[in-house]
């Protein structure tokens, strides 16, 4: 338990555990030294005129199990972590156990992935066995955000079309899965100007894709778009090197319309694609990237 806020919590847990075991031992000692409460071996309590509580000793089998439990607990705490941050004599950790299981699984799957060595992305994408494995890898690691059908949702890119924020080549997809992505749209309202300027730029952005917009507002917003062009380009075509989306198509990751675009300019947006380089092996990433690459219109 190395994630305690400070050493005091570790001491508290260790003390509570030890005191609990000691309390069990004391209880056993008290129970073994039973003293009759009355001459007739009762506690002296009577209910319903004739119901008396006897003061018989605890059954031996129960006492034996209780003793074994205390002994087992002491041995367990000596061997395994249970006393706060004390690791135990065996040095066992759940993290180490998980790493061992992962290593065993990867070793068992190594011969399967070895069969894909040297295969081109096109071959991997069309190979039934590689496709099935890639589909399972996608379901376990990607579908939570991109959906089971990989078509995404608001804020999560559709992987089945040809619109890619960071580029859709096989090598780029491998890099994205391995290292993750950190997309940041800064708050641009102060640079754009007044609220009317923000509105006008929003309509100009909508005009780039032929979406419904006010042409007069768009005309006024075009000069102000220069502050956006640094990332999205003069024509709003985007920049894969920065993850800046193409504003001239009809793909809207965070919603479209004046309200959505205005909110983006005013508030910005920060999106993170987590890295999977430590979660998946290079061979798994290769197969998964081929599967994702094959989903889009290549």
PDB file of C-alpha atoms in Angstrom:
ATOM      1  CA  UNK A   1       0.000   0.000   0.000  1.00  0.00           C
ATOM      2  CA  UNK A   2       2.437   2.626  -1.211  1.00  0.00           C
ATOM      3  CA  UNK A   3      -0.302   5.067  -2.177  1.00  0.00           C
ATOM      4  CA  UNK A   4      -1.004   6.320   1.360  1.00  0.00           C
ATOM      5  CA  UNK A   5      -1.094  10.095   1.694  1.00  0.00           C
ATOM      6  CA  UNK A   6       1.528   9.915   4.435  1.00  0.00           C
ATOM      7  CA  UNK A   7       3.178   7.416   6.777  1.00  0.00           C
ATOM      8  CA  UNK A   8       0.560   8.081   9.456  1.00  0.00           C
ATOM      9  CA  UNK A   9      -2.084   6.174   7.513  1.00  0.00           C
ATOM     10  CA  UNK A  10       0.224   3.170   7.187  1.00  0.00           C
ATOM     11  CA  UNK A  11       0.824   3.203  10.947  1.00  0.00           C
ATOM     12  CA  UNK A  12      -2.898   3.494  11.610  1.00  0.00           C
ATOM     13  CA  UNK A  13      -3.755   0.506   9.409  1.00  0.00           C
ATOM     14  CA  UNK A  14      -0.965  -1.609  10.910  1.00  0.00           C
ATOM     15  CA  UNK A  15      -1.983  -0.712  14.474  1.00  0.00           C
ATOM     16  CA  UNK A  16      -5.672  -1.416  13.826  1.00  0.00           C
ATOM     17  CA  UNK A  17      -4.808  -4.808  12.323  1.00  0.00           C
ATOM     18  CA  UNK A  18      -2.515  -5.854  15.169  1.00  0.00           C
ATOM     19  CA  UNK A  19      -4.929  -4.637  17.853  1.00  0.00           C
ATOM     20  CA  UNK A  20      -7.729  -6.591  16.178  1.00  0.00           C
ATOM     21  CA  UNK A  21      -5.700  -9.810  16.351  1.00  0.00           C
ATOM     22  CA  UNK A  22      -4.722  -9.119  19.957  1.00  0.00           C
ATOM     23  CA  UNK A  23      -8.378  -8.563  20.837  1.00  0.00           C
ATOM     24  CA  UNK A  24      -9.180 -11.983  19.386  1.00  0.00           C
ATOM     25  CA  UNK A  25      -6.432 -13.565  21.510  1.00  0.00           C
ATOM     26  CA  UNK A  26      -7.722 -11.817  24.649  1.00  0.00           C
ATOM     27  CA  UNK A  27     -11.232 -13.019  23.877  1.00  0.00           C
ATOM     28  CA  UNK A  28      -9.975 -16.580  23.594  1.00  0.00           C
ATOM     29  CA  UNK A  29      -8.173 -16.328  26.934  1.00  0.00           C
ATOM     30  CA  UNK A  30     -11.238 -14.905  28.668  1.00  0.00           C
ATOM     31  CA  UNK A  31     -13.457 -17.593  27.196  1.00  0.00           C
ATOM     32  CA  UNK A  32     -11.073 -20.344  28.323  1.00  0.00           C
ATOM     33  CA  UNK A  33     -11.209 -19.050  31.901  1.00  0.00           C
ATOM     34  CA  UNK A  34     -14.972 -19.270  32.262  1.00  0.00           C
ATOM     35  CA  UNK A  35     -16.312 -18.834  35.746  1.00  0.00           C
ATOM     36  CA  UNK A  36     -19.799 -20.076  36.703  1.00  0.00           C
ATOM     37  CA  UNK A  37     -22.227 -17.222  37.184  1.00  0.00           C
ATOM     38  CA  UNK A  38     -24.493 -19.267  39.466  1.00  0.00           C
ATOM     39  CA  UNK A  39     -24.477 -22.554  41.338  1.00  0.00           C
ATOM     40  CA  UNK A  40     -26.719 -24.170  38.736  1.00  0.00           C
ATOM     41  CA  UNK A  41     -24.355 -23.171  35.863  1.00  0.00           C
ATOM     42  CA  UNK A  42     -26.636 -20.457  34.558  1.00  0.00           C
ATOM     43  CA  UNK A  43     -26.084 -16.766  34.027  1.00  0.00           C
ATOM     44  CA  UNK A  44     -28.916 -15.963  36.382  1.00  0.00           C
ATOM     45  CA  UNK A  45     -31.112 -14.577  33.596  1.00  0.00           C
ATOM     46  CA  UNK A  46     -34.661 -15.933  33.328  1.00  0.00           C
ATOM     47  CA  UNK A  47     -37.190 -15.256  30.563  1.00  0.00           C
ATOM     48  CA  UNK A  48     -40.807 -16.296  30.334  1.00  0.00           C
ATOM     49  CA  UNK A  49     -40.635 -17.688  33.893  1.00  0.00           C
ATOM     50  CA  UNK A  50     -38.656 -20.827  33.052  1.00  0.00           C
ATOM     51  CA  UNK A  51     -36.184 -20.038  30.259  1.00  0.00           C
ATOM     52  CA  UNK A  52     -32.668 -19.866  31.733  1.00  0.00           C
ATOM     53  CA  UNK A  53     -29.449 -18.982  29.938  1.00  0.00           C
ATOM     54  CA  UNK A  54     -26.767 -21.596  30.590  1.00  0.00           C
ATOM     55  CA  UNK A  55     -23.118 -20.717  31.025  1.00  0.00           C
ATOM     56  CA  UNK A  56     -21.662 -23.657  29.048  1.00  0.00           C
ATOM     57  CA  UNK A  57     -18.154 -23.400  27.574  1.00  0.00           C
ATOM     58  CA  UNK A  58     -17.668 -22.776  23.875  1.00  0.00           C
ATOM     59  CA  UNK A  59     -17.490 -25.968  21.746  1.00  0.00           C
ATOM     60  CA  UNK A  60     -13.926 -27.215  21.280  1.00  0.00           C
ATOM     61  CA  UNK A  61     -14.245 -27.311  17.493  1.00  0.00           C
ATOM     62  CA  UNK A  62     -15.296 -23.654  17.489  1.00  0.00           C
ATOM     63  CA  UNK A  63     -12.403 -22.720  19.768  1.00  0.00           C
ATOM     64  CA  UNK A  64     -10.040 -24.689  17.543  1.00  0.00           C
ATOM     65  CA  UNK A  65     -11.196 -22.898  14.419  1.00  0.00           C
ATOM     66  CA  UNK A  66     -10.890 -19.560  16.193  1.00  0.00           C
ATOM     67  CA  UNK A  67      -7.301 -20.350  17.227  1.00  0.00           C
ATOM     68  CA  UNK A  68      -6.443 -21.520  13.698  1.00  0.00           C
ATOM     69  CA  UNK A  69      -7.905 -18.314  12.296  1.00  0.00           C
ATOM     70  CA  UNK A  70      -5.731 -16.152  14.528  1.00  0.00           C
ATOM     71  CA  UNK A  71      -2.618 -18.219  13.733  1.00  0.00           C
ATOM     72  CA  UNK A  72      -3.351 -18.134  10.011  1.00  0.00           C
ATOM     73  CA  UNK A  73      -3.860 -14.371  10.149  1.00  0.00           C
ATOM     74  CA  UNK A  74      -0.512 -13.868  11.857  1.00  0.00           C
ATOM     75  CA  UNK A  75       1.305 -16.030   9.292  1.00  0.00           C
ATOM     76  CA  UNK A  76      -0.476 -14.288   6.421  1.00  0.00           C
ATOM     77  CA  UNK A  77       0.466 -10.822   7.698  1.00  0.00           C
ATOM     78  CA  UNK A  78       4.077 -11.932   8.019  1.00  0.00           C
ATOM     79  CA  UNK A  79       4.221 -13.217   4.429  1.00  0.00           C
ATOM     80  CA  UNK A  80       1.908 -10.835   2.542  1.00  0.00           C
ATOM     81  CA  UNK A  81       1.216  -7.077   2.706  1.00  0.00           C
ATOM     82  CA  UNK A  82      -1.444  -6.280   5.266  1.00  0.00           C
ATOM     83  CA  UNK A  83       0.266  -4.162   7.883  1.00  0.00           C
ATOM     84  CA  UNK A  84       0.092  -0.781   6.181  1.00  0.00           C
ATOM     85  CA  UNK A  85       3.098  -0.267   3.909  1.00  0.00           C
ATOM     86  CA  UNK A  86       4.933  -3.394   5.153  1.00  0.00           C
ATOM     87  CA  UNK A  87       5.506  -5.523   2.048  1.00  0.00           C
ATOM     88  CA  UNK A  88       5.705  -8.922   3.736  1.00  0.00           C
ATOM     89  CA  UNK A  89       8.459 -11.549   3.569  1.00  0.00           C
ATOM     90  CA  UNK A  90       7.399 -12.855   0.123  1.00  0.00           C
ATOM     91  CA  UNK A  91       7.320  -9.388  -1.443  1.00  0.00           C
ATOM     92  CA  UNK A  92       4.024 -10.167  -3.181  1.00  0.00           C
ATOM     93  CA  UNK A  93       2.039  -7.334  -4.739  1.00  0.00           C
ATOM     94  CA  UNK A  94      -1.131  -7.275  -6.805  1.00  0.00           C
ATOM     95  CA  UNK A  95       0.737  -5.213  -9.403  1.00  0.00           C
ATOM     96  CA  UNK A  96       3.429  -7.866  -9.651  1.00  0.00           C
ATOM     97  CA  UNK A  97       0.819 -10.606  -9.912  1.00  0.00           C
ATOM     98  CA  UNK A  98      -0.906  -8.722 -12.721  1.00  0.00           C
ATOM     99  CA  UNK A  99       2.399  -8.171 -14.544  1.00  0.00           C
ATOM    100  CA  UNK A 100       3.170 -11.885 -14.282  1.00  0.00           C
ATOM    101  CA  UNK A 101      -0.224 -12.849 -15.698  1.00  0.00           C
ATOM    102  CA  UNK A 102       0.165 -10.349 -18.536  1.00  0.00           C
ATOM    103  CA  UNK A 103       3.625 -11.727 -19.324  1.00  0.00           C
ATOM    104  CA  UNK A 104       2.284 -15.295 -19.381  1.00  0.00           C
ATOM    105  CA  UNK A 105      -0.550 -14.304 -21.690  1.00  0.00           C
ATOM    106  CA  UNK A 106       1.790 -12.461 -24.032  1.00  0.00           C
ATOM    107  CA  UNK A 107       4.156 -15.421 -24.121  1.00  0.00           C
ATOM    108  CA  UNK A 108       1.264 -17.722 -24.993  1.00  0.00           C
ATOM    109  CA  UNK A 109       0.118 -15.380 -27.796  1.00  0.00           C
ATOM    110  CA  UNK A 110       3.621 -14.747 -29.189  1.00  0.00           C
ATOM    111  CA  UNK A 111       3.451 -17.630 -31.718  1.00  0.00           C
ATOM    112  CA  UNK A 112       0.155 -16.254 -33.043  1.00  0.00           C
ATOM    113  CA  UNK A 113       1.529 -12.760 -33.632  1.00  0.00           C
ATOM    114  CA  UNK A 114       4.739 -14.194 -35.071  1.00  0.00           C
ATOM    115  CA  UNK A 115       2.702 -15.316 -38.063  1.00  0.00           C
ATOM    116  CA  UNK A 116       1.961 -11.680 -38.905  1.00  0.00           C
ATOM    117  CA  UNK A 117       5.625 -10.636 -39.008  1.00  0.00           C
ATOM    118  CA  UNK A 118       6.546  -9.073 -42.315  1.00  0.00           C
ATOM    119  CA  UNK A 119       2.954  -8.657 -43.486  1.00  0.00           C
ATOM    120  CA  UNK A 120       2.063  -5.309 -45.054  1.00  0.00           C
ATOM    121  CA  UNK A 121      -0.836  -3.252 -43.650  1.00  0.00           C
ATOM    122  CA  UNK A 122      -2.977  -4.212 -46.649  1.00  0.00           C
ATOM    123  CA  UNK A 123      -2.341  -7.893 -45.957  1.00  0.00           C
ATOM    124  CA  UNK A 124      -3.053  -7.548 -42.256  1.00  0.00           C
ATOM    125  CA  UNK A 125      -6.268  -5.637 -42.910  1.00  0.00           C
ATOM    126  CA  UNK A 126      -7.547  -8.346 -45.250  1.00  0.00           C
ATOM    127  CA  UNK A 127      -6.272 -11.375 -43.341  1.00  0.00           C
ATOM    128  CA  UNK A 128      -9.262 -13.021 -41.546  1.00  0.00           C
ATOM    129  CA  UNK A 129      -7.229 -14.140 -38.532  1.00  0.00           C
ATOM    130  CA  UNK A 130      -5.511 -10.760 -38.077  1.00  0.00           C
ATOM    131  CA  UNK A 131      -8.835  -9.000 -38.601  1.00  0.00           C
ATOM    132  CA  UNK A 132     -10.503 -11.090 -35.889  1.00  0.00           C
ATOM    133  CA  UNK A 133      -7.691 -10.382 -33.427  1.00  0.00           C
ATOM    134  CA  UNK A 134      -7.714  -6.676 -34.316  1.00  0.00           C
ATOM    135  CA  UNK A 135     -11.450  -6.549 -33.812  1.00  0.00           C
ATOM    136  CA  UNK A 136     -11.095  -8.073 -30.345  1.00  0.00           C
ATOM    137  CA  UNK A 137      -8.262  -5.698 -29.453  1.00  0.00           C
ATOM    138  CA  UNK A 138     -10.401  -2.790 -30.598  1.00  0.00           C
ATOM    139  CA  UNK A 139     -13.367  -3.974 -28.522  1.00  0.00           C
ATOM    140  CA  UNK A 140     -11.203  -4.277 -25.405  1.00  0.00           C
ATOM    141  CA  UNK A 141      -9.190  -1.071 -25.742  1.00  0.00           C
ATOM    142  CA  UNK A 142     -10.895   1.403 -28.091  1.00  0.00           C
ATOM    143  CA  UNK A 143     -14.642   0.813 -28.228  1.00  0.00           C
ATOM    144  CA  UNK A 144     -15.216   2.509 -24.864  1.00  0.00           C
ATOM    145  CA  UNK A 145     -14.609   5.863 -26.582  1.00  0.00           C
ATOM    146  CA  UNK A 146     -15.018   5.232 -30.290  1.00  0.00           C
ATOM    147  CA  UNK A 147     -17.984   2.867 -30.017  1.00  0.00           C
ATOM    148  CA  UNK A 148     -18.337  -0.794 -30.911  1.00  0.00           C
ATOM    149  CA  UNK A 149     -18.852   0.197 -34.556  1.00  0.00           C
ATOM    150  CA  UNK A 150     -15.895   2.645 -34.437  1.00  0.00           C
ATOM    151  CA  UNK A 151     -18.153   5.473 -35.614  1.00  0.00           C
ATOM    152  CA  UNK A 152     -17.506   7.510 -32.481  1.00  0.00           C
ATOM    153  CA  UNK A 153     -19.803  10.114 -31.012  1.00  0.00           C
ATOM    154  CA  UNK A 154     -19.654  13.772 -30.019  1.00  0.00           C
ATOM    155  CA  UNK A 155     -16.104  14.433 -28.865  1.00  0.00           C
ATOM    156  CA  UNK A 156     -14.835  11.015 -30.040  1.00  0.00           C
ATOM    157  CA  UNK A 157     -13.668  10.719 -33.669  1.00  0.00           C
ATOM    158  CA  UNK A 158     -15.317   8.465 -36.226  1.00  0.00           C
ATOM    159  CA  UNK A 159     -12.668   5.987 -37.379  1.00  0.00           C
ATOM    160  CA  UNK A 160     -14.636   4.666 -40.345  1.00  0.00           C
ATOM    161  CA  UNK A 161     -14.514   7.806 -42.492  1.00  0.00           C
ATOM    162  CA  UNK A 162     -11.580   9.528 -44.180  1.00  0.00           C
ATOM    163  CA  UNK A 163     -11.398  12.466 -41.772  1.00  0.00           C
ATOM    164  CA  UNK A 164      -8.310  12.256 -39.572  1.00  0.00           C
ATOM    165  CA  UNK A 165      -7.125  14.897 -37.114  1.00  0.00           C
ATOM    166  CA  UNK A 166      -3.534  13.677 -36.979  1.00  0.00           C
ATOM    167  CA  UNK A 167      -3.383  11.794 -40.269  1.00  0.00           C
ATOM    168  CA  UNK A 168      -4.800   8.446 -41.322  1.00  0.00           C
ATOM    169  CA  UNK A 169      -1.801   6.587 -42.713  1.00  0.00           C
ATOM    170  CA  UNK A 170      -0.926   3.242 -41.164  1.00  0.00           C
ATOM    171  CA  UNK A 171       2.294   4.545 -39.604  1.00  0.00           C
ATOM    172  CA  UNK A 172       0.498   7.559 -38.096  1.00  0.00           C
ATOM    173  CA  UNK A 173      -2.195   5.298 -36.614  1.00  0.00           C
ATOM    174  CA  UNK A 174       0.528   3.131 -35.064  1.00  0.00           C
ATOM    175  CA  UNK A 175       2.080   6.275 -33.578  1.00  0.00           C
ATOM    176  CA  UNK A 176      -1.286   7.482 -32.287  1.00  0.00           C
ATOM    177  CA  UNK A 177      -2.060   4.192 -30.571  1.00  0.00           C
ATOM    178  CA  UNK A 178       1.440   3.901 -29.128  1.00  0.00           C
ATOM    179  CA  UNK A 179       1.998   7.450 -27.874  1.00  0.00           C
ATOM    180  CA  UNK A 180      -1.535   8.803 -27.632  1.00  0.00           C
ATOM    181  CA  UNK A 181      -2.561  12.317 -28.641  1.00  0.00           C
ATOM    182  CA  UNK A 182      -3.084  15.553 -26.743  1.00  0.00           C
ATOM    183  CA  UNK A 183      -5.288  17.959 -28.698  1.00  0.00           C
ATOM    184  CA  UNK A 184      -5.738  21.475 -27.444  1.00  0.00           C
ATOM    185  CA  UNK A 185      -7.912  24.222 -28.900  1.00  0.00           C
ATOM    186  CA  UNK A 186      -7.014  27.367 -26.916  1.00  0.00           C
ATOM    187  CA  UNK A 187      -9.548  29.981 -25.884  1.00  0.00           C
ATOM    188  CA  UNK A 188      -9.557  32.304 -28.887  1.00  0.00           C
ATOM    189  CA  UNK A 189     -12.216  34.862 -27.945  1.00  0.00           C
ATOM    190  CA  UNK A 190      -9.724  37.447 -26.576  1.00  0.00           C
ATOM    191  CA  UNK A 191      -7.700  37.259 -29.798  1.00  0.00           C
ATOM    192  CA  UNK A 192     -10.766  37.409 -32.047  1.00  0.00           C
ATOM    193  CA  UNK A 193     -12.269  40.485 -30.382  1.00  0.00           C
ATOM    194  CA  UNK A 194     -15.770  41.347 -29.257  1.00  0.00           C
ATOM    195  CA  UNK A 195     -18.696  38.978 -28.905  1.00  0.00           C
ATOM    196  CA  UNK A 196     -19.927  40.203 -32.298  1.00  0.00           C
ATOM    197  CA  UNK A 197     -16.542  39.336 -33.796  1.00  0.00           C
ATOM    198  CA  UNK A 198     -16.779  35.847 -32.300  1.00  0.00           C
ATOM    199  CA  UNK A 199     -20.237  35.437 -33.791  1.00  0.00           C
ATOM    200  CA  UNK A 200     -19.000  36.627 -37.181  1.00  0.00           C
ATOM    201  CA  UNK A 201     -16.020  34.264 -37.152  1.00  0.00           C
ATOM    202  CA  UNK A 202     -18.347  31.399 -36.229  1.00  0.00           C
ATOM    203  CA  UNK A 203     -20.464  32.126 -39.304  1.00  0.00           C
ATOM    204  CA  UNK A 204     -17.367  32.368 -41.473  1.00  0.00           C
ATOM    205  CA  UNK A 205     -16.256  28.962 -40.182  1.00  0.00           C
ATOM    206  CA  UNK A 206     -19.680  27.559 -41.031  1.00  0.00           C
ATOM    207  CA  UNK A 207     -19.426  29.054 -44.515  1.00  0.00           C
ATOM    208  CA  UNK A 208     -16.204  27.143 -45.191  1.00  0.00           C
ATOM    209  CA  UNK A 209     -18.092  23.850 -45.202  1.00  0.00           C
ATOM    210  CA  UNK A 210     -21.227  25.168 -46.856  1.00  0.00           C
ATOM    211  CA  UNK A 211     -23.187  24.798 -43.637  1.00  0.00           C
ATOM    212  CA  UNK A 212     -26.170  27.106 -42.986  1.00  0.00           C
ATOM    213  CA  UNK A 213     -24.835  30.527 -42.036  1.00  0.00           C
ATOM    214  CA  UNK A 214     -25.438  34.260 -42.295  1.00  0.00           C
ATOM    215  CA  UNK A 215     -23.461  35.497 -45.305  1.00  0.00           C
ATOM    216  CA  UNK A 216     -23.145  39.060 -43.993  1.00  0.00           C
ATOM    217  CA  UNK A 217     -21.793  37.897 -40.642  1.00  0.00           C
ATOM    218  CA  UNK A 218     -19.412  35.541 -42.448  1.00  0.00           C
ATOM    219  CA  UNK A 219     -18.106  38.418 -44.594  1.00  0.00           C
ATOM    220  CA  UNK A 220     -17.305  40.440 -41.466  1.00  0.00           C
ATOM    221  CA  UNK A 221     -15.763  37.416 -39.788  1.00  0.00           C
ATOM    222  CA  UNK A 222     -13.362  36.514 -42.610  1.00  0.00           C
ATOM    223  CA  UNK A 223     -10.663  39.093 -41.663  1.00  0.00           C
ATOM    224  CA  UNK A 224     -10.827  37.981 -38.038  1.00  0.00           C
ATOM    225  CA  UNK A 225     -10.261  34.368 -39.031  1.00  0.00           C
ATOM    226  CA  UNK A 226      -6.580  35.162 -39.488  1.00  0.00           C
ATOM    227  CA  UNK A 227      -5.949  34.336 -35.815  1.00  0.00           C
ATOM    228  CA  UNK A 228      -7.457  30.873 -36.423  1.00  0.00           C
ATOM    229  CA  UNK A 229      -5.534  30.305 -39.632  1.00  0.00           C
ATOM    230  CA  UNK A 230      -2.321  29.824 -37.673  1.00  0.00           C
ATOM    231  CA  UNK A 231      -3.518  26.294 -36.851  1.00  0.00           C
ATOM    232  CA  UNK A 232      -6.360  25.587 -39.279  1.00  0.00           C
ATOM    233  CA  UNK A 233      -4.708  27.139 -42.316  1.00  0.00           C
ATOM    234  CA  UNK A 234      -5.856  30.115 -44.446  1.00  0.00           C
ATOM    235  CA  UNK A 235      -8.630  28.083 -46.030  1.00  0.00           C
ATOM    236  CA  UNK A 236      -9.498  26.178 -42.860  1.00  0.00           C
ATOM    237  CA  UNK A 237      -8.194  22.904 -44.293  1.00  0.00           C
ATOM    238  CA  UNK A 238      -6.612  21.931 -41.002  1.00  0.00           C
ATOM    239  CA  UNK A 239      -3.116  20.805 -40.044  1.00  0.00           C
ATOM    240  CA  UNK A 240      -2.504  17.137 -39.142  1.00  0.00           C
ATOM    241  CA  UNK A 241       0.852  18.027 -37.594  1.00  0.00           C
ATOM    242  CA  UNK A 242      -1.021  19.967 -34.896  1.00  0.00           C
ATOM    243  CA  UNK A 243      -4.167  17.889 -34.821  1.00  0.00           C
ATOM    244  CA  UNK A 244      -6.083  20.929 -36.079  1.00  0.00           C
ATOM    245  CA  UNK A 245      -9.300  19.734 -37.764  1.00  0.00           C
ATOM    246  CA  UNK A 246     -10.373  20.537 -41.293  1.00  0.00           C
ATOM    247  CA  UNK A 247     -13.111  23.178 -41.048  1.00  0.00           C
ATOM    248  CA  UNK A 248     -14.038  23.019 -44.718  1.00  0.00           C
ATOM    249  CA  UNK A 249     -15.723  19.617 -44.625  1.00  0.00           C
ATOM    250  CA  UNK A 250     -18.965  18.658 -42.913  1.00  0.00           C
ATOM    251  CA  UNK A 251     -17.378  16.601 -40.135  1.00  0.00           C
ATOM    252  CA  UNK A 252     -17.984  18.252 -36.750  1.00  0.00           C
ATOM    253  CA  UNK A 253     -16.406  16.456 -33.823  1.00  0.00           C
ATOM    254  CA  UNK A 254     -17.915  18.669 -31.116  1.00  0.00           C
ATOM    255  CA  UNK A 255     -21.160  19.699 -32.770  1.00  0.00           C
ATOM    256  CA  UNK A 256     -21.967  22.228 -35.469  1.00  0.00           C
ATOM    257  CA  UNK A 257     -23.991  25.392 -35.809  1.00  0.00           C
ATOM    258  CA  UNK A 258     -23.437  28.916 -34.526  1.00  0.00           C
ATOM    259  CA  UNK A 259     -23.843  27.956 -30.874  1.00  0.00           C
ATOM    260  CA  UNK A 260     -21.361  25.066 -31.018  1.00  0.00           C
ATOM    261  CA  UNK A 261     -18.695  26.978 -32.950  1.00  0.00           C
ATOM    262  CA  UNK A 262     -19.093  30.063 -30.757  1.00  0.00           C
ATOM    263  CA  UNK A 263     -18.699  27.931 -27.634  1.00  0.00           C
ATOM    264  CA  UNK A 264     -15.519  26.447 -29.066  1.00  0.00           C
ATOM    265  CA  UNK A 265     -14.048  29.897 -29.732  1.00  0.00           C
ATOM    266  CA  UNK A 266     -15.063  31.184 -26.310  1.00  0.00           C
ATOM    267  CA  UNK A 267     -14.141  28.154 -24.206  1.00  0.00           C
ATOM    268  CA  UNK A 268     -11.580  26.191 -26.199  1.00  0.00           C
ATOM    269  CA  UNK A 269     -11.313  22.409 -25.943  1.00  0.00           C
ATOM    270  CA  UNK A 270      -8.824  19.893 -24.583  1.00  0.00           C
ATOM    271  CA  UNK A 271      -9.060  16.306 -25.796  1.00  0.00           C
ATOM    272  CA  UNK A 272      -6.778  13.425 -24.845  1.00  0.00           C
ATOM    273  CA  UNK A 273      -6.252  10.119 -26.597  1.00  0.00           C
ATOM    274  CA  UNK A 274      -4.455   7.919 -24.006  1.00  0.00           C
ATOM    275  CA  UNK A 275      -1.239   6.148 -24.949  1.00  0.00           C
ATOM    276  CA  UNK A 276      -1.395   2.366 -25.266  1.00  0.00           C
ATOM    277  CA  UNK A 277       2.315   1.710 -25.752  1.00  0.00           C
ATOM    278  CA  UNK A 278       2.695   0.229 -22.280  1.00  0.00           C
ATOM    279  CA  UNK A 279      -0.647  -1.558 -22.348  1.00  0.00           C
ATOM    280  CA  UNK A 280      -0.182  -3.360 -25.664  1.00  0.00           C
ATOM    281  CA  UNK A 281       2.823  -5.033 -27.247  1.00  0.00           C
ATOM    282  CA  UNK A 282       4.252  -3.721 -30.538  1.00  0.00           C
ATOM    283  CA  UNK A 283       2.830  -6.805 -32.263  1.00  0.00           C
ATOM    284  CA  UNK A 284      -0.649  -6.122 -30.884  1.00  0.00           C
ATOM    285  CA  UNK A 285      -0.445  -2.459 -31.889  1.00  0.00           C
ATOM    286  CA  UNK A 286       0.582  -3.491 -35.387  1.00  0.00           C
ATOM    287  CA  UNK A 287      -2.479  -5.717 -35.782  1.00  0.00           C
ATOM    288  CA  UNK A 288      -4.805  -3.197 -34.135  1.00  0.00           C
ATOM    289  CA  UNK A 289      -3.517  -0.356 -36.325  1.00  0.00           C
ATOM    290  CA  UNK A 290      -4.129  -2.441 -39.437  1.00  0.00           C
ATOM    291  CA  UNK A 291      -7.668  -3.129 -38.279  1.00  0.00           C
ATOM    292  CA  UNK A 292      -8.375   0.565 -37.655  1.00  0.00           C
ATOM    293  CA  UNK A 293      -6.676   1.539 -40.904  1.00  0.00           C
ATOM    294  CA  UNK A 294      -8.882  -0.934 -42.752  1.00  0.00           C
ATOM    295  CA  UNK A 295     -12.061   0.538 -41.271  1.00  0.00           C
ATOM    296  CA  UNK A 296     -11.659   3.856 -43.058  1.00  0.00           C
ATOM    297  CA  UNK A 297     -12.023   4.486 -46.772  1.00  0.00           C
ATOM    298  CA  UNK A 298      -8.609   3.366 -48.010  1.00  0.00           C
TER     299      UNK A 298
END
